[in-house]
Structures are given as C-alpha cells and as structure tokens.
CSV table of C-alpha atoms in Angstrom, one decimal:
chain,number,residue,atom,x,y,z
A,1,UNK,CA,-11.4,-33.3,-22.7
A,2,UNK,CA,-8.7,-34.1,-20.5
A,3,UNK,CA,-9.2,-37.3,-18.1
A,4,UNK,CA,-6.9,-37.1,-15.9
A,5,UNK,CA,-7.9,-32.7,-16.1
A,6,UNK,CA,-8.9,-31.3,-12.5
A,7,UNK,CA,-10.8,-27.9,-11.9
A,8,UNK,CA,-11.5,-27.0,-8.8
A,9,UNK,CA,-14.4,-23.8,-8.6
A,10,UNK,CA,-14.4,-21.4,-5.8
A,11,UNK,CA,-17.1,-23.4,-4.0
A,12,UNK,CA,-14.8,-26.3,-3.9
A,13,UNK,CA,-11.5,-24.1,-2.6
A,14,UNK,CA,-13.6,-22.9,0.4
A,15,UNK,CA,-13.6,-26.9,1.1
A,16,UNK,CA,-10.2,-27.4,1.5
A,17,UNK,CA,-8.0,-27.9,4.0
A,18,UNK,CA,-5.0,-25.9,2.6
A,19,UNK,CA,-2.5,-24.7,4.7
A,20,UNK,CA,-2.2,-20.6,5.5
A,21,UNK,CA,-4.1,-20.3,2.2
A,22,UNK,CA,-1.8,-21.3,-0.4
A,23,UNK,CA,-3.5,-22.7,-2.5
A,24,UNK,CA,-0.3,-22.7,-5.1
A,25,UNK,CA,1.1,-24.9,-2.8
A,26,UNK,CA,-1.6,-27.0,-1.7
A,27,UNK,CA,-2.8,-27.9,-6.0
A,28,UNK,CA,0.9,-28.3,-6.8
A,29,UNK,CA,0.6,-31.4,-4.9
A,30,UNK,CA,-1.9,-32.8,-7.7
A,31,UNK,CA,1.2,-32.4,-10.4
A,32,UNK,CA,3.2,-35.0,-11.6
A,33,UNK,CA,6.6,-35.0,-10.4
A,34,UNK,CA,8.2,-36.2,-13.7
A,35,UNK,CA,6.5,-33.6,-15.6
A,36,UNK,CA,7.9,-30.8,-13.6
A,37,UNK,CA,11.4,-30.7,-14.8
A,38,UNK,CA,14.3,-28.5,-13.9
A,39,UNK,CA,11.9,-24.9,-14.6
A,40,UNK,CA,9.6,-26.2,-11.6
A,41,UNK,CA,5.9,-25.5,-11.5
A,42,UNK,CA,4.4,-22.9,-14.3
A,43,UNK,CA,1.8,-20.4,-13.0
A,44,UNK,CA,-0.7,-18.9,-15.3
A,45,UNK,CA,-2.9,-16.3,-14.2
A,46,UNK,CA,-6.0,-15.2,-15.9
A,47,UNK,CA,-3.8,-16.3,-19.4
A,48,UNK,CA,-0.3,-14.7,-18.6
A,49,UNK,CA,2.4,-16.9,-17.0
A,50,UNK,CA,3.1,-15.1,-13.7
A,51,UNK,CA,5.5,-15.1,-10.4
A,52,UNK,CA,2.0,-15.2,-7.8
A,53,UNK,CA,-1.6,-15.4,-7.7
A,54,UNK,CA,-1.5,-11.6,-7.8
A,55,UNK,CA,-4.8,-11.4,-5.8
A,56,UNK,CA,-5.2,-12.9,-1.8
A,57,UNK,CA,-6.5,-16.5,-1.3
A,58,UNK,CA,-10.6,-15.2,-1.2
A,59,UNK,CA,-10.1,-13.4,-4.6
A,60,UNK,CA,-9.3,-16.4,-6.8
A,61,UNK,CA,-12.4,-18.3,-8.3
A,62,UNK,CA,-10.9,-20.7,-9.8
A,63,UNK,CA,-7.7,-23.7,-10.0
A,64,UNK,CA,-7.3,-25.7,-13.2
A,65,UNK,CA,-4.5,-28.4,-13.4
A,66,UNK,CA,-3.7,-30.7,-16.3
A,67,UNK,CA,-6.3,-28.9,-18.6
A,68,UNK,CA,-5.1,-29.0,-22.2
A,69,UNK,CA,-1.5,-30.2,-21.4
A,70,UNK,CA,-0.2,-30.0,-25.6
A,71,UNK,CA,-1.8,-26.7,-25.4
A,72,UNK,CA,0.5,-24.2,-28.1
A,73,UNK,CA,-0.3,-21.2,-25.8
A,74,UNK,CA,2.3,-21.5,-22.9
A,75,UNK,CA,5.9,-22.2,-23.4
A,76,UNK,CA,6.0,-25.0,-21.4
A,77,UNK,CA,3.9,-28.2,-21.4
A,78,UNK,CA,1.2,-28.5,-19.5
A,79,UNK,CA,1.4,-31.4,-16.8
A,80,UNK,CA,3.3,-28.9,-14.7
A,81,UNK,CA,0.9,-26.1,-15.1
A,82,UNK,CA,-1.4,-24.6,-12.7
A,83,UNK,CA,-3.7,-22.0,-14.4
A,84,UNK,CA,-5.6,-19.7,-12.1
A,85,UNK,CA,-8.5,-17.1,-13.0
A,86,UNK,CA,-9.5,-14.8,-10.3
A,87,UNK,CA,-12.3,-12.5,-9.2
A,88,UNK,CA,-14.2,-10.1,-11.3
A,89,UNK,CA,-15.8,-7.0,-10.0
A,90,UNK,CA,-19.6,-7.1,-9.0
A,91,UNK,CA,-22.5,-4.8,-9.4
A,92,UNK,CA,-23.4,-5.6,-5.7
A,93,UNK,CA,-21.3,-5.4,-3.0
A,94,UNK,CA,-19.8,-8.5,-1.7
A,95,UNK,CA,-16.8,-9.1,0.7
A,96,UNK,CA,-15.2,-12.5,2.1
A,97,UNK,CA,-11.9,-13.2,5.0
A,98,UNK,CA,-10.0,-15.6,6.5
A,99,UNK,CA,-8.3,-15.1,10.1
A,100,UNK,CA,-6.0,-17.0,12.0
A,101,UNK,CA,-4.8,-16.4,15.5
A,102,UNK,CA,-1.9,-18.6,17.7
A,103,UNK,CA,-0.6,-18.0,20.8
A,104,UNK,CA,2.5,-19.7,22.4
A,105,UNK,CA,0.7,-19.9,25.5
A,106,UNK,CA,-0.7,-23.3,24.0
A,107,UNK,CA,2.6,-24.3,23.4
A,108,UNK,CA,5.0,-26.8,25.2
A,109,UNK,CA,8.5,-25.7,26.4
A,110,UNK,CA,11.3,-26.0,23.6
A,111,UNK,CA,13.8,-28.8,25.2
A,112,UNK,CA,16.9,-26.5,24.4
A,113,UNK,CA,14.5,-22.8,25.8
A,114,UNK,CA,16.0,-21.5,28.9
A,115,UNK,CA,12.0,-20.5,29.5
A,116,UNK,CA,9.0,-21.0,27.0
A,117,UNK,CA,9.7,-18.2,24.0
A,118,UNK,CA,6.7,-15.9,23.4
A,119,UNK,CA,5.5,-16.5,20.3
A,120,UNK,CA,2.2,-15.3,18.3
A,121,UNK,CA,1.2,-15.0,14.8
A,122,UNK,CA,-1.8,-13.1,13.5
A,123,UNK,CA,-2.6,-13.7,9.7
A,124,UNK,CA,-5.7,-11.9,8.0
A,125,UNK,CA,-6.7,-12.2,4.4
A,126,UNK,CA,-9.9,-10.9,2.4
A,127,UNK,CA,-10.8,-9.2,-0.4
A,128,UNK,CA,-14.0,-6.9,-1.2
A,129,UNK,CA,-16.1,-6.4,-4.9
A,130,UNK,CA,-18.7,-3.6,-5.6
A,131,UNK,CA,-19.5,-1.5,-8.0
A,132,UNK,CA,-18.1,1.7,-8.8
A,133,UNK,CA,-20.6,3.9,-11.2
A,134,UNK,CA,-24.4,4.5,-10.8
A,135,UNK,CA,-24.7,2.4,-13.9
A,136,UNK,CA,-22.8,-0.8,-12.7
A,137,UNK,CA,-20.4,-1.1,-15.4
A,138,UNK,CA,-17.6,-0.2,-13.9
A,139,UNK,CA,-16.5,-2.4,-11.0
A,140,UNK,CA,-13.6,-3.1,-8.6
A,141,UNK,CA,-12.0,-6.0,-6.5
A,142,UNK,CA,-9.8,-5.3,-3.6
A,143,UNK,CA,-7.6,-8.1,-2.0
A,144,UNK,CA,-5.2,-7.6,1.1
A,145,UNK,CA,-3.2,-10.0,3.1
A,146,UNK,CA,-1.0,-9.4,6.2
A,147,UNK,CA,0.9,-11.8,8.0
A,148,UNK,CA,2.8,-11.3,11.2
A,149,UNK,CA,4.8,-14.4,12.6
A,150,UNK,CA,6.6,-13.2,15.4
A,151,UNK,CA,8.5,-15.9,16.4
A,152,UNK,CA,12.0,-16.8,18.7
A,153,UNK,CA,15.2,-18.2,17.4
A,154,UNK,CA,16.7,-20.8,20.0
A,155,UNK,CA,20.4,-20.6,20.3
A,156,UNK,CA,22.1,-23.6,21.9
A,157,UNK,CA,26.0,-24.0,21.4
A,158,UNK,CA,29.0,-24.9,22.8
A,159,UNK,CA,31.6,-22.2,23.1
A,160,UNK,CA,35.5,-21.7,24.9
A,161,UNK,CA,33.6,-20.9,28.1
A,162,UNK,CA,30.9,-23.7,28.4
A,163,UNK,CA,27.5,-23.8,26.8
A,164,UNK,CA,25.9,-20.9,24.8
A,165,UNK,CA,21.8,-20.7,25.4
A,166,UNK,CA,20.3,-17.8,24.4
A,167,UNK,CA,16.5,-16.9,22.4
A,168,UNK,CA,16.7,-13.9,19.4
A,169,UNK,CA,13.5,-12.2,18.1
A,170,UNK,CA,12.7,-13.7,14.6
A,171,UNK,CA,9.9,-11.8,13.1
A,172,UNK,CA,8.2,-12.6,9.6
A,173,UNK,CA,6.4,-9.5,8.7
A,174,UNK,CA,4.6,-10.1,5.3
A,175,UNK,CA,1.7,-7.5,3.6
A,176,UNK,CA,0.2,-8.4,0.1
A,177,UNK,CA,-2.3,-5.4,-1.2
A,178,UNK,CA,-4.0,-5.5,-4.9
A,179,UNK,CA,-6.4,-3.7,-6.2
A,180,UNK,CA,-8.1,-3.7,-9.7
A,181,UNK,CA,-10.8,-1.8,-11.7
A,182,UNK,CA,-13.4,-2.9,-14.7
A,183,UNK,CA,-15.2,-1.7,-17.1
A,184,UNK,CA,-17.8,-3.3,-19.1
A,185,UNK,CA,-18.9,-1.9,-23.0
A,186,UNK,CA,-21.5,-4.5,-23.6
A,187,UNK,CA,-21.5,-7.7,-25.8
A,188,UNK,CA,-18.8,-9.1,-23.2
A,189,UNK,CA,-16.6,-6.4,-23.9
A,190,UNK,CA,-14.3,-5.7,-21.0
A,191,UNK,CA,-11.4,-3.9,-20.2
A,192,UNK,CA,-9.7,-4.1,-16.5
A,193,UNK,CA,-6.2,-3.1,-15.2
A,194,UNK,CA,-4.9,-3.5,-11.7
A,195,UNK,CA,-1.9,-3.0,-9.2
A,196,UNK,CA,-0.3,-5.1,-6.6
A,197,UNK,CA,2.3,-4.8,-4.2
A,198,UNK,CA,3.9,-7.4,-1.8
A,199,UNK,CA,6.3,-6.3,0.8
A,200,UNK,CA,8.2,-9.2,3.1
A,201,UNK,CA,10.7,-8.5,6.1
A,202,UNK,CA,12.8,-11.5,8.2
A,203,UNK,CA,14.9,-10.5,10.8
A,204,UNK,CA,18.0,-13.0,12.3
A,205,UNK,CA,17.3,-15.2,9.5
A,206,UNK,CA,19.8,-18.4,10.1
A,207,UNK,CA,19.7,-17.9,13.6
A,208,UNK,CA,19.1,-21.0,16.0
A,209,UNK,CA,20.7,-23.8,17.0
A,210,UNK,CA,24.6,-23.7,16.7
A,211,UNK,CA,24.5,-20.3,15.1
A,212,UNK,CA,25.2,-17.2,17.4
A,213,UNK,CA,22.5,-14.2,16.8
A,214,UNK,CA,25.5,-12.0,16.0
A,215,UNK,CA,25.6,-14.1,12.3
A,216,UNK,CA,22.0,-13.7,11.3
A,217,UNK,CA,20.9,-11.5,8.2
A,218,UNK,CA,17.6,-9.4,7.9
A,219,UNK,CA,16.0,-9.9,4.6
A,220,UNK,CA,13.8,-7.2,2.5
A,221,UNK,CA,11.9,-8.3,-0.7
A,222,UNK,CA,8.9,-6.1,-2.3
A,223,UNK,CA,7.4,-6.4,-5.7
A,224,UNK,CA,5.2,-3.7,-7.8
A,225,UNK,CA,3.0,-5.6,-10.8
A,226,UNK,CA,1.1,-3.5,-12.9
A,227,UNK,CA,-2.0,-5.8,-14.8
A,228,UNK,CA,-3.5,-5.1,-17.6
A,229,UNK,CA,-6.2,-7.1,-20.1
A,230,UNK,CA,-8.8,-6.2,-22.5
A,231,UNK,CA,-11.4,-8.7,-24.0
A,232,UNK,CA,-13.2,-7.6,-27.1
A,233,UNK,CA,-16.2,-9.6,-29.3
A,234,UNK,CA,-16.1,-8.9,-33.4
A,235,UNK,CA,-18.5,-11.6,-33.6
A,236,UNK,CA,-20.3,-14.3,-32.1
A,237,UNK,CA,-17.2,-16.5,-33.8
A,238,UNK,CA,-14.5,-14.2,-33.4
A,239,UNK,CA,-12.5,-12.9,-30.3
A,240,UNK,CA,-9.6,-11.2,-29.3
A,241,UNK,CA,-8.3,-11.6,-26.2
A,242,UNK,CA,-4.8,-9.1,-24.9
A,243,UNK,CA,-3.1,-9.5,-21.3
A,244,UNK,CA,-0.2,-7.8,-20.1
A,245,UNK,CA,2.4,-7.3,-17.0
A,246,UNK,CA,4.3,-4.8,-16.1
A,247,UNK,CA,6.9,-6.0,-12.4
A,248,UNK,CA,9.6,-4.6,-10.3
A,249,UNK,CA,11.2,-7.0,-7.7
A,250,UNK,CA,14.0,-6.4,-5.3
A,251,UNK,CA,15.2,-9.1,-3.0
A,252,UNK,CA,18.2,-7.7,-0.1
A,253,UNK,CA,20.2,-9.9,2.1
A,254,UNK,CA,22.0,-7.7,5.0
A,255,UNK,CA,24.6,-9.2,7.6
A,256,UNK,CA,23.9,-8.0,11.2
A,257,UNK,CA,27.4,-7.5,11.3
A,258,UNK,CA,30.5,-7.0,9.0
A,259,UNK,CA,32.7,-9.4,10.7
A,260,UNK,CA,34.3,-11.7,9.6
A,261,UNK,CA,33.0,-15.2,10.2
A,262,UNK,CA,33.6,-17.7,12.4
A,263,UNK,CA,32.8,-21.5,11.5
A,264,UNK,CA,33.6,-24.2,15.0
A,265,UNK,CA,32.2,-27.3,13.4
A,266,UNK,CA,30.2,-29.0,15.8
A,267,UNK,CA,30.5,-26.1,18.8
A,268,UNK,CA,28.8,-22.7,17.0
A,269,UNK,CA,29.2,-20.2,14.4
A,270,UNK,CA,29.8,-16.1,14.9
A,271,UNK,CA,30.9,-13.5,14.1
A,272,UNK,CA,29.4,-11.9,10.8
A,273,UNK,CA,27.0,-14.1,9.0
A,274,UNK,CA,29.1,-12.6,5.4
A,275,UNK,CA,25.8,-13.4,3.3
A,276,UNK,CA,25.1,-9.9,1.8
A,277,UNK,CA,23.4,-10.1,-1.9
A,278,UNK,CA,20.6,-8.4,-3.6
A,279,UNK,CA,18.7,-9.2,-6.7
A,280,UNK,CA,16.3,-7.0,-8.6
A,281,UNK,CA,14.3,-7.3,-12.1
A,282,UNK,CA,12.1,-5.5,-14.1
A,283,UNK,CA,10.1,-7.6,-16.5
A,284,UNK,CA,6.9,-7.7,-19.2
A,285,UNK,CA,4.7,-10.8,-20.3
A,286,UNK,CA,2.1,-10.8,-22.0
A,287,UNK,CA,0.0,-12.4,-24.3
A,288,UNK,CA,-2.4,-11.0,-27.7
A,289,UNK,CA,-5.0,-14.5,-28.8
A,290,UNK,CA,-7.5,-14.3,-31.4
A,291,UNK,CA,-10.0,-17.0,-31.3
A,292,UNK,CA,-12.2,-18.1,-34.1
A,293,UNK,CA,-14.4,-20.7,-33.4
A,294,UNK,CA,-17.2,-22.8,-35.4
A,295,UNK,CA,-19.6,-25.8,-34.1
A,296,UNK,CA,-16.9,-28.4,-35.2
A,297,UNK,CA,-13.5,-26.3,-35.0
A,298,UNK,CA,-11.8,-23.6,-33.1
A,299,UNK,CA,-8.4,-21.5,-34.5
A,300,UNK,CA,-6.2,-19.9,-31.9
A,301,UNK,CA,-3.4,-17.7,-33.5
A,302,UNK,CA,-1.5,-14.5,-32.4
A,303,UNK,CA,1.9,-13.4,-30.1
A,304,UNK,CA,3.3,-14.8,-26.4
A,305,UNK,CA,5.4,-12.8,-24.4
A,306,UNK,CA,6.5,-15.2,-21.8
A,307,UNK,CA,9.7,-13.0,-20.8
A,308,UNK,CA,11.1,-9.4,-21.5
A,309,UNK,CA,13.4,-8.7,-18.5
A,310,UNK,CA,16.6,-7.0,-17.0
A,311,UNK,CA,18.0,-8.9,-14.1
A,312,UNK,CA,20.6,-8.0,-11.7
A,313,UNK,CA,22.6,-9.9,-9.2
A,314,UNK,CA,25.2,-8.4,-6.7
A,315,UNK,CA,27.0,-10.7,-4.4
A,316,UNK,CA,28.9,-9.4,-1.5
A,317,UNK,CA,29.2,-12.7,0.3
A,318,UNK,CA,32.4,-13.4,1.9
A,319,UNK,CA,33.8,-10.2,1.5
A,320,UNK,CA,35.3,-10.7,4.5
A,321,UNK,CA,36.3,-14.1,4.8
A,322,UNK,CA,35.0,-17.0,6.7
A,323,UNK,CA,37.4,-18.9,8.8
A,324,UNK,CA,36.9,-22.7,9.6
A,325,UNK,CA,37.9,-24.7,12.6
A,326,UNK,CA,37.7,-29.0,13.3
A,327,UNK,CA,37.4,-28.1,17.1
A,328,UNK,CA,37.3,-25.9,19.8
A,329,UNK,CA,40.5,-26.5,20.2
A,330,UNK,CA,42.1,-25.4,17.4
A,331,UNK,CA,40.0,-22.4,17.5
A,332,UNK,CA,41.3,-21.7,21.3
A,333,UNK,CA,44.7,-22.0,19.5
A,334,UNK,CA,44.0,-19.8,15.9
A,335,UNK,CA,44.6,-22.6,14.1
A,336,UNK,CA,41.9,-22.7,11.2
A,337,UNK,CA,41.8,-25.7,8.5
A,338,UNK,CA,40.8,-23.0,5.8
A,339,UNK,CA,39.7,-19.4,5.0
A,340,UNK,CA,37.5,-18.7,2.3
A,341,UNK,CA,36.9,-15.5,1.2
A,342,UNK,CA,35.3,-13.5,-2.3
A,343,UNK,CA,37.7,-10.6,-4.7
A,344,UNK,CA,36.9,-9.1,-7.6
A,345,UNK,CA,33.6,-7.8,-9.5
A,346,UNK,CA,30.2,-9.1,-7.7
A,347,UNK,CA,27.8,-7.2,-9.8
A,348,UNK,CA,26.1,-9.0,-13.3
A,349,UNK,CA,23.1,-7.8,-15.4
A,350,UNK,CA,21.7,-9.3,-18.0
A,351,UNK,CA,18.8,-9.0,-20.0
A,352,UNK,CA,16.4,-11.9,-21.4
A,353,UNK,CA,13.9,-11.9,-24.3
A,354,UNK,CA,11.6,-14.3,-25.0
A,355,UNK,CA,8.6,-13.7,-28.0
A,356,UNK,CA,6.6,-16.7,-29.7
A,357,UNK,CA,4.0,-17.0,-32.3
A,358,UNK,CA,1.3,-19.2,-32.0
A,359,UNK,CA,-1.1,-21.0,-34.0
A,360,UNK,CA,-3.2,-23.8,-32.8
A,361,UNK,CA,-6.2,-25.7,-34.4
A,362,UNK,CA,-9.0,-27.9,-32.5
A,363,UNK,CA,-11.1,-30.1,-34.5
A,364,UNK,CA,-13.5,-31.9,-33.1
A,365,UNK,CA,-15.3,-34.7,-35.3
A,366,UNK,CA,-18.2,-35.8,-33.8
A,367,UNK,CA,-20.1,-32.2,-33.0
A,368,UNK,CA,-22.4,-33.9,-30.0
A,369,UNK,CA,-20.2,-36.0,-28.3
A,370,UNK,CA,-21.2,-37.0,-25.0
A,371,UNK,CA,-19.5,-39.0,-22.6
A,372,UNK,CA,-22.0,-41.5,-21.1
C-alpha cells in the first residue's frame, strides 16, 4: 500500500477541527502542491469524479487521499485526488447535525462603521438514514444544509463632496438538499439512485470599501445532479461495478444597475458595476468496472466517462462602458484617461467529450505480506 496514503473514517472526521464543515477544503490541505497542476484538485465520489460531495458534511463516511496515485481508473493522477464515499442507508433509524450560531453583538466596531453593522449567521447541517420497507432492504439517506450569512458591506470613499460612509446589506443565502434511496437483492447486490439540489444567492457582491453600493451585482447559482450506481456479484471473484451522473448548473451575474461605470482611482467607484454573465452546463460521468480478483492478482477492465457536456457562456460585461479617472479632479472636469467598453457577439457554446478505456492489473508476489 501507499506510505505516504491517508484515510480518514467517519469516527476520525467527527475529530476535526474543520472549518464550516468543509471537509473538501480542510483534506485538500494534505495534497501536494506540485502535484496539483493547472486542473486543480480532482474530486471522486463514491467512484465518479464529481463537482461536490453531493451529500452534507454528516453524510460522508469516509476521506481517502494519496490512495493508489498510478491508479488507471481516473484521468488524472492521483497525488491531487481526494476520493470520498458517503453514507449508505440503515435498517435502523439513525440521524446526526451540526449547528452554528454568531451574533455581531460579540463583535467589536469596524474602524471605517459609522455604528457597529448587525450581523448574524445561522448555519445547520445533518442528515437522517432509516429504513424504508417492512423487510429492511430498501433504505434511504437524507442530507440538508442551510446557511444564512447575513452580513454588512462597509462603504468608505472619497467623493467631489467630502467622504462617502455608508453600510449595504450583504446577505449569503445558501441551501444544499439530497436525498437517495437503496435497495438490497442479497449477496451484496445493490442498487441506489439519488437527487440533489444546491441553490446559492449573494446580494451587493463587490460592495465595500471604495466601491459605492450602486456598483454591486446579485449573484444566483443552482445545480440539479441526478446519481445513479448499481453493484452486482457473479461470483465470489467477479464484480461489476456501474456509477453514473446526470447535472444541470446555472451561474448568473446581475448589475444593480445599467449604468455605466465609473472608476476614480484612489477616491470610489459607481455607477453600474457592468459585470453581467451567466454560465450554464449540462453534463454526464460515469463509470462501468469489472473486477476479477484471485489470492495473488486482481484485473480491473471496462469504460470511464470523465466528461460528456454542453457548456455555455454569455458575457454582457461592459456593455456599457466603464470610464477611468487618475483623480478627483479630472473626474470634476470629465476628463477620463480611458473608456473601455465590450461590441459584438457575447454568447459561446461548446460541447466536450471525454470516454476512456481502462485496463489495469495488480499482482501481488508475496500472498501474506505483512508489514512488521
């Protein structure tokens, strides 16, 4: 095995300290830098490489890093891949969450706040197994997350009339839901298939210090994922193993405003904040392994999906224009040192396919081998 390979069980994640739950974030700190490149960090969920965990924080079991790194199953190598398996369903009902709760009344006075912003953030995550028929085979998990961050954008600039102070609400809303169902046949026969859906909403994004709240954006994103596997036994040797996804994303920028805008270097920036885009894709991975394994060797051979998508990109930014100014001065005066602004066709599309074969053989020499 690996030596440098770290798994970390459910009873281990309930140790540690991570940060609003993300445990993506918190194991990707055990990667090697070098080894993850220009494509960033690979997430692989229960066998498919994936966006997300697709479950909440409570419904993973377990984090893997480093494990097989020359591994001919993923398309990428392994020292920047973090592979996550998540919950199954239970025949007994069991449930587990995670709160947090802050309050700006704890906190000290921003030195640019006219008076102390009133801030609060309430975050809940949990998820609940049980079973589903009088016979316990078939099973579900339910996961949900909701996160409200309500916070206040400080504005303090200099404008043609003195200083500019003023606060703008800047809300995070975010709401994760995913559910999934399973059904045992016997002999470790399973089939399960699940549905998520993630819904995030900023409003006055940019806004704070020299940026007026008439140049914020409000952001939308939401993404559907449709899960699918199937695990079936020929043998106590063979195995056949089929995951699939099915996702919808859409990501929207909005200007509060369709000005255009107005940059004063050091003093503030209005007017419209001229950042309109949206991106959307639909997209399918998945993965069909066959497994045939003796006391001294082990064949893996069958099809990767890593990518079948249709992605779309329309840019309206600077539609408008954005004018420039060295000084308050010269924008007292109309006197900009340049205007930038966007003509011509904004929209692209375009579609990506990705399919591999694999075939990967594991021999081990020594059938007991035991490390002392």
């Amino acid at each position: 095995q690996n030596q440098d390979a770290t798994v970390i069980d459910r009873e281990a994640l309930d140790r540690l300290p991570v940060f609003d739950q993300d445990y993506v974030a918190t194991m990707s700190r055990f990667l090697n830098s070098d080894a993850t490149g220009t494509n960033g960090i690979t997430l692989v969920v229960n066998g498919v490489e994936a966006n997300g965990p697709g479950v909440t924080a409570s419904a993973i079991q377990s984090v893997k890093i480093n494990q097989n790194p020359y591994t001919a199953l993923y398309s990428r190598p392994g020292r920047a891949r973090i592979e996550i398996t998540t919950k199954g369903g239970t025949p007994q009902i069991h449930g587990s969450g995670n709160f947090l709760y802050r309050d700006s009344l704890f906190d000290a006075r921003n030195a640019f706040a006219i008076t102390k912003p009133a801030e609060q953030r309430t975050y809940f995550e949990g998820s609940l197994t049980g079973p589903l028929s009088h016979n316990k085979k078939t099973t579900f998990l339910l996961a949900v997350d909701k996160d409200n961050d309500n916070q206040e954008a400080i504005v303090f600039a200099a404008g043609p009339n003195g200083n500019i102070e003023a606060h703008a609400l800047n809300p995070t809303h975010h709401y994760f839901l995913s559910g999934r169902v399973f059904h045992d046949y016997g002999q470790a026969n399973q089939f399960w298939i699940g549905y998520s859906y993630e819904h995030q909403t900023v409003q006055n994004r940019g806004v704070g210090g020299t940026v007026l709240p008439e140049a914020g954006t409000n952001t939308l994103f939401f993404e559907h994922e449709v899960n699918v596997g199937h695990v079936y036994v020929f043998s106590p040797k063979l195995l056949n193993q089929l995951h699939f996804l099915l996702g919808h994303f859409d990501n929207q920028t909005h200007s509060l405003n369709e000005n255009p805008q107005v940059n004063v270097q050091g003093a503030f920036t209005g007017g419209g904040a001229q950042a309109d885009a949206r991106r959307t894709e639909y997209h399918f991975d998945g993965t069909d392994i066959v497994t045939y394994s003796t006391r001294k060797q082990e064949i893996k051979f069958g099809v990767d999906v890593p990518d079948i998508s249709r992605r779309g990109f329309d840019d309206f930014t600077n539609e408008a224009g954005t004018y420039s100014f060295a000084s308050l001065a010269d924008y007292q005066t109309s006197q900009p040192f340049s205007y930038l602004v966007q003509r011509g066709q904004g929209h692209v599309t375009f579609l990506e396919r990705t399919v591999a074969g694999i075939f990967e053989d594991n021999i081990r020499l020594i059938p007991n081998c035991h490390q002392p």
